Amino acid sequence: MNNQIAITHIGLCTPLGNSPETVLQRLVNGDTSAMQYRDDLLFSGPTIVGSVNDDSLIDIPEHLQLFACRNNQLLHTAAMQIAEAVSEAKARYGADRIGVVLGTSTSGISKGEAALAYQLEHGHFPPSYHYSQQELGSTSDYLKQLFELSGPCYTVSTACSSSAKVFASAQRLLQANLCDMVIVGGVDSLCQLTVNGFNSLESIAKAHCNPFSQHRDGINIGEGAALFTLARGQSDVMLAGIGESADAHHISAPHPEGLGAIAAMHSALAAANIQPEQIDYVNLHGTATPKNDAMESRAITKVFSPALPPCSSTKPLTGHTLGAAGAIEAAFCYLLLSPHNYLQQLPPHIWDGHADNNDPSIPLVSDNASQHANSPLANSQPAKSQPAKSLNYIMSNSFAFGGSNASVIFCKKDA
């Protein structure tokens, strides 16, 4: 059996846009314009979040209104971009040979929040509200019913590593010959529960997040969806290796020396059968919380020294999309390795340029051209980076509460 796993198609619904061309352009230009203040989420005042443009969303079909919520609308918008590929796979393999594995953490909680407010005012829930809309399994079940599939279908919810871990699930389903195609990805939508929950942990940034800076003070929350179709064989971009770990150091804090992160990265490198020096770029988890960035800088240094690859966090461009972060950042890696990125550009690390001297120095990617006029940190010193080179192997890190870590490596088919 062919154990090579190809990423054949993607679907996008992100704060940076919904088409590969638009997302890639805004990604490598360090476009922070999607990060905007909103005053309807955080109880204590306005906060910056990464929002998807409402005008870009596609309505959920009438016959699936039971699933109607913003979370599934984000998912539906991304799904329409892979619909033709799924239809062709159904005709070729059968509906029972296509699996669905998605990651999420909020599901349709925002629908439940609105319904509860309605109930408190009117004494009953609105007719359009169904509890199933906020169940974690709703996302995968929606996609299964949308495409009329009957293969394996489930949701992974391990906080911020959820939709990175789905790649491991898909790999197992394909290699066990339980599926011929697996649709994977992640989706999360903005809601008061998560924004105020992180604020109670003192983890919400007062302004724009500032990863790896000595002035960092927390995250910005974001939303979005990204989907992929995976199959045995070859394509322009391949799934090279996956590493997972569960260090269980603390319910919300990472191990200070990054032991779980190190284990996940080493495992991914071993699965890909490559050496650390073959990684051409690392998409950092890079949340801009004091503890994450301190841990991750140590983990990167431990795994890759002495030749550290260029690194950057893309969360200043989209916000931290929580359960969708692994998939959205995997999509960024896919685009960087795809023929669309013929200039071999990397996402710049947007920050104030003031490194934390308490943490190891890592090579953060500088601007591809000049500092960006639309960046809130545009007048600060750019990060230092290594010269750009041909991109063959890219690693994406996702580290979650409870020490549930995942590292995924993607590569070009001829790497």
Short mmCIF file of C-alpha atoms in Angstrom, two decimals, residues 33-398:
data_model
loop_
_atom_site.label_atom_id
_atom_site.label_comp_id
_atom_site.label_asym_id
_atom_site.label_seq_id
_atom_site.Cartn_x
_atom_site.Cartn_y
_atom_site.Cartn_z
CA SER A 33 -5.81 44.96 8.59
CA ALA A 34 -8.12 42.10 9.66
CA MET A 35 -7.28 42.85 13.31
CA GLN A 36 -9.92 45.28 14.53
CA TYR A 37 -11.38 46.51 17.81
CA ARG A 38 -14.82 45.17 18.75
CA ASP A 39 -16.90 46.14 21.75
CA ASP A 40 -19.44 43.28 21.74
CA LEU A 41 -17.25 40.45 23.02
CA LEU A 42 -15.25 41.43 26.10
CA PHE A 43 -17.42 42.44 29.05
CA SER A 44 -14.85 44.94 30.33
CA GLY A 45 -14.47 46.94 27.10
CA PRO A 46 -13.26 46.83 23.48
CA THR A 47 -10.71 44.24 22.40
CA ILE A 48 -8.84 43.50 19.17
CA VAL A 49 -9.90 40.34 17.31
CA GLY A 50 -9.36 38.80 13.90
CA SER A 51 -12.74 38.64 12.13
CA VAL A 52 -13.89 37.06 8.89
CA ASN A 53 -15.69 39.49 6.59
CA ASP A 54 -19.42 38.75 6.83
CA ASP A 55 -19.94 39.62 3.15
CA SER A 56 -17.68 36.72 2.15
CA LEU A 57 -19.77 34.06 3.89
CA ILE A 58 -22.08 31.66 2.04
CA ASP A 59 -25.50 30.83 3.49
CA ILE A 60 -26.19 27.37 4.83
CA PRO A 61 -28.67 25.44 2.62
CA GLU A 62 -32.31 25.47 3.66
CA HIS A 63 -32.47 21.70 4.24
CA LEU A 64 -29.61 21.95 6.79
CA GLN A 65 -30.97 24.85 8.86
CA LEU A 66 -30.83 22.64 11.95
CA PHE A 67 -27.06 23.30 11.79
CA ALA A 68 -27.38 27.05 11.21
CA CYS A 69 -24.79 28.98 13.22
CA ARG A 70 -21.82 31.19 12.41
CA ASN A 71 -19.36 28.38 13.09
CA ASN A 72 -20.94 26.15 10.47
CA GLN A 73 -21.29 29.10 8.08
CA LEU A 74 -17.52 29.62 8.23
CA LEU A 75 -17.11 25.89 7.65
CA HIS A 76 -19.61 25.89 4.78
CA THR A 77 -17.81 28.74 3.02
CA ALA A 78 -14.55 26.78 3.08
CA ALA A 79 -16.33 23.54 2.14
CA MET A 80 -17.74 24.95 -1.08
CA GLN A 81 -14.16 25.27 -2.36
CA ILE A 82 -13.57 21.51 -2.10
CA ALA A 83 -17.09 20.42 -3.08
CA GLU A 84 -16.15 19.37 -6.62
CA ALA A 85 -13.21 17.30 -5.39
CA VAL A 86 -15.43 15.55 -2.84
CA SER A 87 -18.08 14.85 -5.48
CA GLU A 88 -15.49 13.28 -7.76
CA ALA A 89 -14.15 11.16 -4.89
CA LYS A 90 -17.67 9.95 -4.04
CA ALA A 91 -18.18 8.82 -7.62
CA ARG A 92 -14.82 7.06 -7.65
CA TYR A 93 -14.67 5.50 -4.19
CA GLY A 94 -18.17 5.63 -2.72
CA ALA A 95 -19.60 7.78 0.06
CA ASP A 96 -18.57 5.23 2.70
CA ARG A 97 -14.87 5.55 1.79
CA ILE A 98 -14.63 9.28 2.57
CA GLY A 99 -13.95 10.32 6.15
CA VAL A 100 -14.39 13.61 7.98
CA VAL A 101 -12.19 14.66 10.92
CA LEU A 102 -12.39 18.27 12.11
CA GLY A 103 -11.02 20.25 15.04
CA THR A 104 -12.93 22.90 16.95
CA SER A 105 -13.19 24.36 20.43
CA THR A 106 -16.14 26.77 20.33
CA SER A 107 -18.46 25.07 17.86
CA GLY A 108 -21.72 27.08 17.86
CA ILE A 109 -21.39 28.61 21.33
CA SER A 110 -22.11 32.10 19.98
CA LYS A 111 -25.53 30.83 18.85
CA GLY A 112 -26.15 29.56 22.36
CA GLU A 113 -25.10 32.89 23.86
CA ALA A 114 -27.60 34.76 21.69
CA ALA A 115 -30.31 32.19 22.46
CA LEU A 116 -29.73 32.53 26.21
CA ALA A 117 -30.03 36.32 26.00
CA TYR A 118 -33.31 35.86 24.08
CA GLN A 119 -34.59 33.39 26.67
CA LEU A 120 -33.85 35.75 29.53
CA GLU A 121 -35.85 38.49 27.80
CA HIS A 122 -38.76 36.45 26.41
CA GLY A 123 -38.98 33.46 28.73
CA HIS A 124 -38.30 30.92 25.99
CA PHE A 125 -35.61 30.10 23.46
CA PRO A 126 -35.96 31.35 19.87
CA PRO A 127 -37.42 28.83 17.39
CA SER A 128 -34.20 28.79 15.37
CA TYR A 129 -32.11 27.59 18.32
CA HIS A 130 -31.22 23.93 18.78
CA TYR A 131 -28.78 22.73 21.40
CA SER A 132 -27.07 20.53 18.82
CA GLN A 133 -25.80 23.70 17.12
CA GLN A 134 -23.25 24.17 19.89
CA GLU A 135 -22.20 20.52 20.31
CA LEU A 136 -18.60 19.82 19.35
CA GLY A 137 -19.66 17.05 16.98
CA SER A 138 -21.94 19.40 15.07
CA THR A 139 -19.12 20.62 12.83
CA SER A 140 -18.10 17.22 11.50
CA ASP A 141 -21.71 16.02 11.33
CA TYR A 142 -22.64 19.09 9.31
CA LEU A 143 -19.93 18.44 6.74
CA LYS A 144 -20.88 14.76 6.55
CA GLN A 145 -24.52 15.63 5.84
CA LEU A 146 -23.65 18.49 3.49
CA PHE A 147 -21.65 16.14 1.26
CA GLU A 148 -23.90 13.11 1.96
CA LEU A 149 -21.05 10.94 3.20
CA SER A 150 -21.17 7.75 5.28
CA GLY A 151 -17.53 7.14 6.18
CA PRO A 152 -15.85 7.69 9.58
CA CYS A 153 -16.79 11.06 11.02
CA TYR A 154 -15.67 12.68 14.27
CA THR A 155 -14.40 15.85 15.92
CA VAL A 156 -11.11 16.39 17.73
CA SER A 157 -11.19 18.96 20.53
CA THR A 158 -7.87 19.36 22.30
CA ALA A 159 -8.00 23.14 22.58
CA CYS A 160 -5.42 24.93 20.41
CA SER A 161 -3.92 21.76 18.90
CA SER A 162 -7.30 20.37 17.77
CA SER A 163 -7.04 20.93 14.03
CA ALA A 164 -3.35 20.06 13.87
CA LYS A 165 -4.07 16.64 15.35
CA VAL A 166 -6.65 15.88 12.64
CA PHE A 167 -3.78 15.24 10.22
CA ALA A 168 -2.64 12.36 12.39
CA SER A 169 -6.20 11.01 12.49
CA ALA A 170 -6.48 11.17 8.71
CA GLN A 171 -3.12 9.52 8.23
CA ARG A 172 -4.23 6.59 10.39
CA LEU A 173 -7.55 6.22 8.53
CA LEU A 174 -5.78 6.20 5.16
CA GLN A 175 -2.97 3.89 6.17
CA ALA A 176 -5.43 1.44 7.76
CA ASN A 177 -7.33 1.43 4.44
CA LEU A 178 -10.53 2.55 6.15
CA CYS A 179 -10.81 5.53 3.80
CA ASP A 180 -9.65 6.56 0.34
CA MET A 181 -10.08 10.26 1.08
CA VAL A 182 -10.30 12.12 4.37
CA ILE A 183 -11.55 15.69 4.71
CA VAL A 184 -9.69 17.35 7.57
CA GLY A 185 -9.51 20.85 8.95
CA GLY A 186 -10.73 23.10 11.68
CA VAL A 187 -13.20 25.86 12.42
CA ASP A 188 -13.82 28.24 15.31
CA SER A 189 -15.90 31.39 15.63
CA LEU A 190 -15.68 34.40 17.89
CA CYS A 191 -17.80 34.27 21.02
CA GLN A 192 -17.97 35.87 24.44
CA LEU A 193 -17.21 32.62 26.25
CA THR A 194 -13.66 32.25 24.97
CA VAL A 195 -12.74 35.94 24.89
CA ASN A 196 -13.82 36.48 28.48
CA GLY A 197 -12.43 33.12 29.53
CA PHE A 198 -8.97 34.04 28.31
CA ASN A 199 -9.36 37.47 29.86
CA SER A 200 -10.04 35.83 33.23
CA LEU A 201 -6.67 34.10 32.81
CA GLU A 202 -5.11 37.54 32.20
CA SER A 203 -4.13 36.35 28.71
CA ILE A 204 -5.89 38.90 26.46
CA ALA A 205 -3.59 41.58 25.03
CA LYS A 206 -4.44 45.19 25.75
CA ALA A 207 -3.78 46.10 22.10
CA HIS A 208 -2.22 44.18 19.18
CA CYS A 209 -0.48 40.99 20.23
CA ASN A 210 3.31 41.23 20.20
CA PRO A 211 4.83 37.73 20.08
CA PHE A 212 8.34 37.17 21.47
CA SER A 213 8.68 40.80 22.53
CA GLN A 214 9.74 41.76 26.02
CA HIS A 215 6.53 43.85 25.99
CA ARG A 216 4.17 41.00 25.08
CA ASP A 217 1.05 40.83 27.24
CA GLY A 218 -1.24 38.22 25.71
CA ILE A 219 -3.25 37.08 22.73
CA ASN A 220 -5.81 38.44 20.30
CA ILE A 221 -8.60 35.95 19.54
CA GLY A 222 -9.56 35.19 15.93
CA GLU A 223 -11.93 33.04 13.90
CA GLY A 224 -11.97 31.13 10.63
CA ALA A 225 -11.92 27.77 8.91
CA ALA A 226 -9.61 25.74 6.70
CA LEU A 227 -10.26 22.38 5.05
CA PHE A 228 -8.08 19.89 3.18
CA THR A 229 -8.66 16.71 1.24
CA LEU A 230 -6.05 14.03 1.94
CA ALA A 231 -5.48 10.88 -0.08
CA ARG A 232 -2.81 8.27 -0.68
CA GLY A 233 -0.49 9.24 -3.53
CA GLN A 234 1.32 12.37 -4.59
CA SER A 235 0.45 16.02 -5.09
CA ASP A 236 2.30 19.34 -5.13
CA VAL A 237 2.22 19.45 -1.33
CA MET A 238 2.61 16.38 0.86
CA LEU A 239 2.04 15.52 4.49
CA ALA A 240 5.57 14.58 5.55
CA GLY A 241 5.30 13.83 9.25
CA ILE A 242 3.33 14.41 12.43
CA GLY A 243 4.44 14.42 16.05
CA GLU A 244 2.18 14.49 19.09
CA SER A 245 2.84 14.67 22.82
CA ALA A 246 0.90 15.06 26.05
CA ASP A 247 3.13 16.38 28.80
CA ALA A 248 0.19 17.26 31.11
CA HIS A 249 2.41 19.72 32.97
CA HIS A 250 -0.43 22.05 33.93
CA ILE A 251 -4.06 22.65 32.97
CA SER A 252 -3.27 25.94 31.22
CA ALA A 253 0.49 26.57 31.36
CA PRO A 254 3.13 24.85 29.19
CA HIS A 255 6.15 23.12 30.64
CA PRO A 256 8.62 26.02 31.19
CA GLU A 257 11.41 24.24 29.30
CA GLY A 258 9.07 23.10 26.52
CA LEU A 259 9.53 19.36 27.10
CA GLY A 260 6.22 18.50 25.44
CA ALA A 261 6.89 20.82 22.51
CA ILE A 262 10.37 19.35 22.06
CA ALA A 263 8.96 15.82 22.08
CA ALA A 264 6.34 16.70 19.45
CA MET A 265 8.90 18.32 17.14
CA HIS A 266 11.37 15.43 17.49
CA SER A 267 8.57 12.97 16.78
CA ALA A 268 7.50 14.88 13.65
CA LEU A 269 11.08 14.97 12.34
CA ALA A 270 11.43 11.23 12.93
CA ALA A 271 8.13 10.53 11.18
CA ALA A 272 9.25 12.61 8.20
CA ASN A 273 12.64 10.84 8.26
CA ILE A 274 14.55 14.11 8.01
CA GLN A 275 17.11 16.01 10.06
CA PRO A 276 16.37 19.31 11.84
CA GLU A 277 18.55 21.24 9.41
CA GLN A 278 16.25 20.23 6.54
CA ILE A 279 13.40 22.36 7.91
CA ASP A 280 13.31 25.60 5.90
CA TYR A 281 10.75 27.49 8.00
CA VAL A 282 8.81 27.05 11.25
CA ASN A 283 5.35 28.50 11.72
CA LEU A 284 5.48 29.15 15.46
CA HIS A 285 2.60 28.66 17.86
CA GLY A 286 3.64 32.18 18.94
CA THR A 287 0.66 33.28 21.00
CA ALA A 288 2.39 36.31 22.58
CA THR A 289 1.65 35.14 26.11
CA PRO A 290 4.68 35.39 28.40
CA LYS A 291 4.83 31.67 29.16
CA ASN A 292 4.21 30.30 25.66
CA ASP A 293 6.86 32.42 23.95
CA ALA A 294 9.43 31.74 26.68
CA MET A 295 8.82 28.01 26.37
CA GLU A 296 8.72 27.92 22.58
CA SER A 297 11.95 29.87 22.14
CA ARG A 298 13.67 27.33 24.37
CA ALA A 299 12.12 24.39 22.54
CA ILE A 300 13.10 25.72 19.09
CA THR A 301 16.66 26.33 20.30
CA LYS A 302 16.88 22.83 21.78
CA VAL A 303 15.60 21.05 18.65
CA PHE A 304 17.35 23.05 15.93
CA SER A 305 20.65 24.33 17.33
CA PRO A 306 23.07 25.26 15.99
CA ALA A 307 21.36 26.01 12.62
CA LEU A 308 17.99 27.49 13.55
CA PRO A 309 15.56 27.93 10.62
CA PRO A 310 13.64 31.16 9.94
CA CYS A 311 10.56 31.38 12.19
CA SER A 312 7.51 33.58 12.56
CA SER A 313 4.16 33.71 14.27
CA THR A 314 1.22 34.53 12.00
CA LYS A 315 -1.17 35.24 14.87
CA PRO A 316 -0.65 39.04 14.62
CA LEU A 317 -2.34 38.72 11.20
CA THR A 318 -5.35 36.55 12.11
CA GLY A 319 -5.56 36.41 15.87
CA HIS A 320 -5.37 33.10 17.68
CA THR A 321 -8.13 31.04 16.08
CA LEU A 322 -8.01 28.45 18.86
CA GLY A 323 -9.37 25.09 17.64
CA ALA A 324 -8.98 26.25 14.04
CA ALA A 325 -5.41 27.54 14.47
CA GLY A 326 -3.70 24.29 13.52
CA ALA A 327 -5.64 24.01 10.26
CA ILE A 328 -5.45 27.68 9.28
CA GLU A 329 -1.70 27.76 9.88
CA ALA A 330 -1.36 24.44 8.04
CA ALA A 331 -3.08 26.17 5.13
CA PHE A 332 -0.49 28.93 5.30
CA CYS A 333 2.25 26.29 5.12
CA TYR A 334 0.50 24.65 2.18
CA LEU A 335 0.36 27.97 0.32
CA LEU A 336 4.04 28.69 1.02
CA LEU A 337 4.99 25.33 -0.53
CA SER A 338 2.54 25.60 -3.42
CA PRO A 339 3.31 26.92 -6.92
CA HIS A 340 1.47 30.12 -5.92
CA ASN A 341 4.51 31.11 -3.85
CA TYR A 342 6.93 31.22 -6.78
CA LEU A 343 8.98 33.95 -5.08
CA GLN A 344 9.57 31.64 -2.09
CA GLN A 345 8.52 34.33 0.37
CA LEU A 346 7.88 33.80 4.07
CA PRO A 347 5.40 35.46 6.43
CA PRO A 348 7.14 38.30 8.30
CA HIS A 349 7.06 38.30 12.07
CA ILE A 350 5.10 41.39 13.09
CA TRP A 351 6.23 42.74 16.46
CA ASP A 352 7.91 45.76 18.01
CA GLY A 353 11.43 44.35 17.55
CA HIS A 354 12.27 44.45 21.25
CA ALA A 355 13.49 40.97 22.11
CA ASP A 356 13.13 39.51 25.57
CA ASN A 357 16.66 39.06 26.86
CA ASN A 358 15.41 36.44 29.32
CA ASP A 359 14.64 34.07 26.43
CA PRO A 360 16.88 32.47 23.79
CA SER A 361 17.12 34.40 20.54
CA ILE A 362 15.49 32.76 17.52
CA PRO A 363 15.71 33.95 13.88
CA LEU A 364 12.40 35.75 13.32
CA VAL A 365 11.52 36.52 9.70
CA SER A 366 11.87 40.16 8.72
CA ASP A 367 9.67 41.97 6.24
CA ASN A 368 9.81 40.74 2.63
CA ALA A 369 10.11 44.34 1.45
CA SER A 370 9.78 47.19 3.95
CA GLN A 371 7.92 47.63 7.19
CA HIS A 372 4.16 47.67 6.58
CA ALA A 373 2.29 50.92 6.77
CA ASN A 374 -0.86 49.16 8.03
CA SER A 375 0.91 47.38 10.88
CA PRO A 376 0.36 48.82 14.36
CA LEU A 377 4.05 48.12 15.00
CA ALA A 378 5.23 49.52 11.67
CA ASN A 379 7.62 52.08 13.10
CA SER A 380 9.47 49.59 15.25
CA GLN A 381 12.66 47.76 14.46
CA PRO A 382 12.04 44.73 12.17
CA ALA A 383 13.04 41.28 13.31
CA LYS A 384 16.29 39.74 12.16
CA SER A 385 16.06 36.81 9.75
CA GLN A 386 18.12 34.44 7.69
CA PRO A 387 18.22 34.92 3.90
CA ALA A 388 15.33 33.32 2.02
CA LYS A 389 16.05 30.01 0.33
CA SER A 390 14.13 27.36 -1.56
CA LEU A 391 11.29 26.03 0.57
CA ASN A 392 11.03 22.25 0.72
CA TYR A 393 10.10 21.33 4.30
CA ILE A 394 7.96 23.48 6.62
CA MET A 395 6.99 22.75 10.22
CA SER A 396 3.88 24.10 11.93
CA ASN A 397 3.57 24.02 15.73
CA SER A 398 0.39 23.91 17.80
#
